[in-house]
Amino acid sequence: MTNQLRIEGRVALVTGGSRGIGRAISVALAQAGATVWVNYQSNAGAAEETVALCEQTGGKARAIHFNVGESAAVDAGISHVIEESGGIDILINNAGISHDGLVIRLKDEDWSRTMRVNLDGAFYCARAVAKTMMKARRGRIVNMSSIVGEMGNPGQVPYVASKAGLIGLTKALAKELASRGITVNAITPGFIDTDMTAALPEKVREQYLQEIPLGRFGSPDEVAQLVLFLASDMSSYITGQVVGINGGLYM
Ligand code: NAP
């Protein structure tokens, strides 16, 4: 029996693949046989490290720079990938930022920058890959939402709104693209050990640790295995879903 978690010959684009969860996803997809394009915004060195890690697993990867929050840059970047690789089979909308603070202290720019990267970015990328996936009559799109998009979180109004928006985007797009054999799903990680959560105050980390039934934060590799499943043929009847990976923090 063939291992359907193998994705040999598939072309994947991972936005924000240079660090954290995106890096682990890039390595998992490359290890499973895909050619992985590792997108980044500012950290070229980290993106090249991800490429090297992908290659160490015997996989194929290349770095590509563009800001997901700039429509024209996304179109140009994705056209380049399609020209070089002949198409894109898997899009992982992973790039994300957060500007946290109490709502009364937030500036217009905190809101708009978060929306631009987290929500506009996913829309621009999905729109840019949709045509090539529709032509191929197959495709996998995975949107990186967050547990807080489901349950809310004080001090994170723009971030939470962007992540909740991604859930709506996922469901509408799943309905629109289903007839072409393209699945679209969102995943909602809880607290995962990355640069993003390292920035949390120690007190907040400890408080969350007490509330997580499994008693620990998750690892980027654990998230990457879920994404690999959703990117593979194993998940062929799953679309428009919001899949939690949170150690039981939200049920
Ligand atoms: P991270 O360690 O801060 O990494 C963020 C990644 O996004 C980096 O690769 C960064 O690229 C890239 N990026 C940021 N802005 C970008 C832009 N405008 N265009 C292209 N790439 C951009 O974050 P993480 O913790 O791995 O999180 C990854 C995703 O998971 C995010 O969407 C986050 O909201 C979500 N998430 C994380 C957690 C968690 O606990 N960590 C929980 C739920 C959801 P550079 O290296 O070039 O800066």
mmCIF file of N, CA and C in Angstrom, residues 13-26 37-42 46-47 50 64 66-68 91-96 117 125 144:
data_model
loop_
_atom_site.group_PDB
_atom_site.id
_atom_site.type_symbol
_atom_site.label_atom_id
_atom_site.label_comp_id
_atom_site.label_asym_id
_atom_site.label_seq_id
_atom_site.Cartn_x
_atom_site.Cartn_y
_atom_site.Cartn_z
ATOM 1 N N LEU A 13 3.642 26.112 -1.371
ATOM 2 C CA LEU A 13 4.116 27.443 -0.961
ATOM 3 C C LEU A 13 3.707 27.645 0.488
ATOM 4 N N VAL A 14 4.690 27.919 1.348
ATOM 5 C CA VAL A 14 4.421 28.166 2.766
ATOM 6 C C VAL A 14 4.742 29.631 3.046
ATOM 7 N N THR A 15 3.718 30.436 3.332
ATOM 8 C CA THR A 15 4.017 31.837 3.650
ATOM 9 C C THR A 15 4.536 31.903 5.086
ATOM 10 N N GLY A 16 5.482 32.817 5.317
ATOM 11 C CA GLY A 16 6.108 32.887 6.639
ATOM 12 C C GLY A 16 6.781 31.570 6.990
ATOM 13 N N GLY A 17 7.512 31.026 6.032
ATOM 14 C CA GLY A 17 8.159 29.721 6.240
ATOM 15 C C GLY A 17 9.541 29.828 6.864
ATOM 16 N N SER A 18 9.975 31.045 7.115
ATOM 17 C CA SER A 18 11.360 31.217 7.581
ATOM 18 C C SER A 18 11.581 30.805 9.026
ATOM 19 N N ARG A 19 10.529 30.946 9.843
ATOM 20 C CA ARG A 19 10.713 30.680 11.280
ATOM 21 C C ARG A 19 9.519 29.920 11.840
ATOM 22 N N GLY A 20 9.652 29.506 13.113
ATOM 23 C CA GLY A 20 8.525 28.992 13.899
ATOM 24 C C GLY A 20 7.741 27.875 13.229
ATOM 25 N N ILE A 21 6.428 28.029 13.275
ATOM 26 C CA ILE A 21 5.535 26.994 12.755
ATOM 27 C C ILE A 21 5.741 26.811 11.245
ATOM 28 N N GLY A 22 5.932 27.934 10.538
ATOM 29 C CA GLY A 22 6.112 27.867 9.077
ATOM 30 C C GLY A 22 7.350 27.073 8.700
ATOM 31 N N ARG A 23 8.400 27.212 9.485
ATOM 32 C CA ARG A 23 9.615 26.425 9.228
ATOM 33 C C ARG A 23 9.320 24.928 9.395
ATOM 34 N N ALA A 24 8.668 24.570 10.492
ATOM 35 C CA ALA A 24 8.369 23.147 10.740
ATOM 36 C C ALA A 24 7.469 22.589 9.633
ATOM 37 N N ILE A 25 6.524 23.397 9.166
ATOM 38 C CA ILE A 25 5.639 22.947 8.077
ATOM 39 C C ILE A 25 6.451 22.727 6.800
ATOM 40 N N SER A 26 7.335 23.677 6.504
ATOM 41 C CA SER A 26 8.158 23.556 5.291
ATOM 42 C C SER A 26 8.956 22.263 5.322
ATOM 43 N N TRP A 37 8.355 26.017 -1.513
ATOM 44 C CA TRP A 37 8.781 27.412 -1.623
ATOM 45 C C TRP A 37 8.569 28.054 -0.258
ATOM 46 N N VAL A 38 9.678 28.522 0.316
ATOM 47 C CA VAL A 38 9.677 29.078 1.670
ATOM 48 C C VAL A 38 9.609 30.605 1.573
ATOM 49 N N ASN A 39 8.419 31.136 1.821
ATOM 50 C CA ASN A 39 8.258 32.603 1.738
ATOM 51 C C ASN A 39 8.694 33.271 3.044
ATOM 52 N N TYR A 40 9.205 34.482 2.921
ATOM 53 C CA TYR A 40 9.567 35.256 4.109
ATOM 54 C C TYR A 40 9.384 36.732 3.796
ATOM 55 N N GLN A 41 9.448 37.528 4.860
ATOM 56 C CA GLN A 41 9.246 38.977 4.697
ATOM 57 C C GLN A 41 10.559 39.735 4.863
ATOM 58 N N SER A 42 11.300 39.455 5.947
ATOM 59 C CA SER A 42 12.494 40.276 6.200
ATOM 60 C C SER A 42 13.718 39.449 6.568
ATOM 61 N N ALA A 46 17.126 33.400 7.922
ATOM 62 C CA ALA A 46 16.296 32.340 8.514
ATOM 63 C C ALA A 46 15.620 31.521 7.415
ATOM 64 N N ALA A 47 15.213 32.174 6.328
ATOM 65 C CA ALA A 47 14.573 31.441 5.222
ATOM 66 C C ALA A 47 15.576 30.461 4.605
ATOM 67 N N THR A 50 15.887 27.485 6.746
ATOM 68 C CA THR A 50 14.759 26.557 6.535
ATOM 69 C C THR A 50 14.993 25.720 5.284
ATOM 70 N N ILE A 64 11.661 32.346 -1.139
ATOM 71 C CA ILE A 64 11.100 33.422 -1.974
ATOM 72 C C ILE A 64 10.617 34.565 -1.089
ATOM 73 N N PHE A 66 8.487 37.857 -0.422
ATOM 74 C CA PHE A 66 7.473 38.870 -0.714
ATOM 75 C C PHE A 66 6.669 39.130 0.553
ATOM 76 N N ASN A 67 6.127 40.336 0.600
ATOM 77 C CA ASN A 67 5.274 40.725 1.727
ATOM 78 C C ASN A 67 3.850 40.285 1.394
ATOM 79 N N VAL A 68 3.302 39.378 2.173
ATOM 80 C CA VAL A 68 1.955 38.882 1.848
ATOM 81 C C VAL A 68 0.897 39.987 1.920
ATOM 82 N N LEU A 91 -1.097 25.444 -0.821
ATOM 83 C CA LEU A 91 -0.803 26.775 -0.259
ATOM 84 C C LEU A 91 -1.034 26.726 1.242
ATOM 85 N N ILE A 92 -0.036 27.081 2.012
ATOM 86 C CA ILE A 92 -0.204 27.186 3.460
ATOM 87 C C ILE A 92 -0.106 28.671 3.817
ATOM 88 N N ASN A 93 -1.253 29.261 4.139
ATOM 89 C CA ASN A 93 -1.302 30.673 4.536
ATOM 90 C C ASN A 93 -0.939 30.759 6.010
ATOM 91 N N ASN A 94 0.366 30.835 6.268
ATOM 92 C CA ASN A 94 0.852 30.767 7.656
ATOM 93 C C ASN A 94 1.357 32.102 8.189
ATOM 94 N N ALA A 95 1.805 33.001 7.309
ATOM 95 C CA ALA A 95 2.419 34.252 7.779
ATOM 96 C C ALA A 95 1.459 34.994 8.698
ATOM 97 N N GLY A 96 1.969 35.479 9.809
ATOM 98 C CA GLY A 96 1.092 36.204 10.724
ATOM 99 C C GLY A 96 1.892 37.052 11.702
ATOM 100 N N VAL A 117 -1.568 41.854 7.032
ATOM 101 C CA VAL A 117 -0.729 40.651 6.934
ATOM 102 C C VAL A 117 -1.579 39.393 7.122
ATOM 103 N N CYS A 125 -3.037 35.670 -1.407
ATOM 104 C CA CYS A 125 -2.346 34.421 -1.792
ATOM 105 C C CYS A 125 -3.342 33.397 -2.336
ATOM 106 N N MET A 144 -3.842 29.385 8.513
ATOM 107 C CA MET A 144 -3.408 29.330 9.913
ATOM 108 C C MET A 144 -4.206 30.341 10.726
#
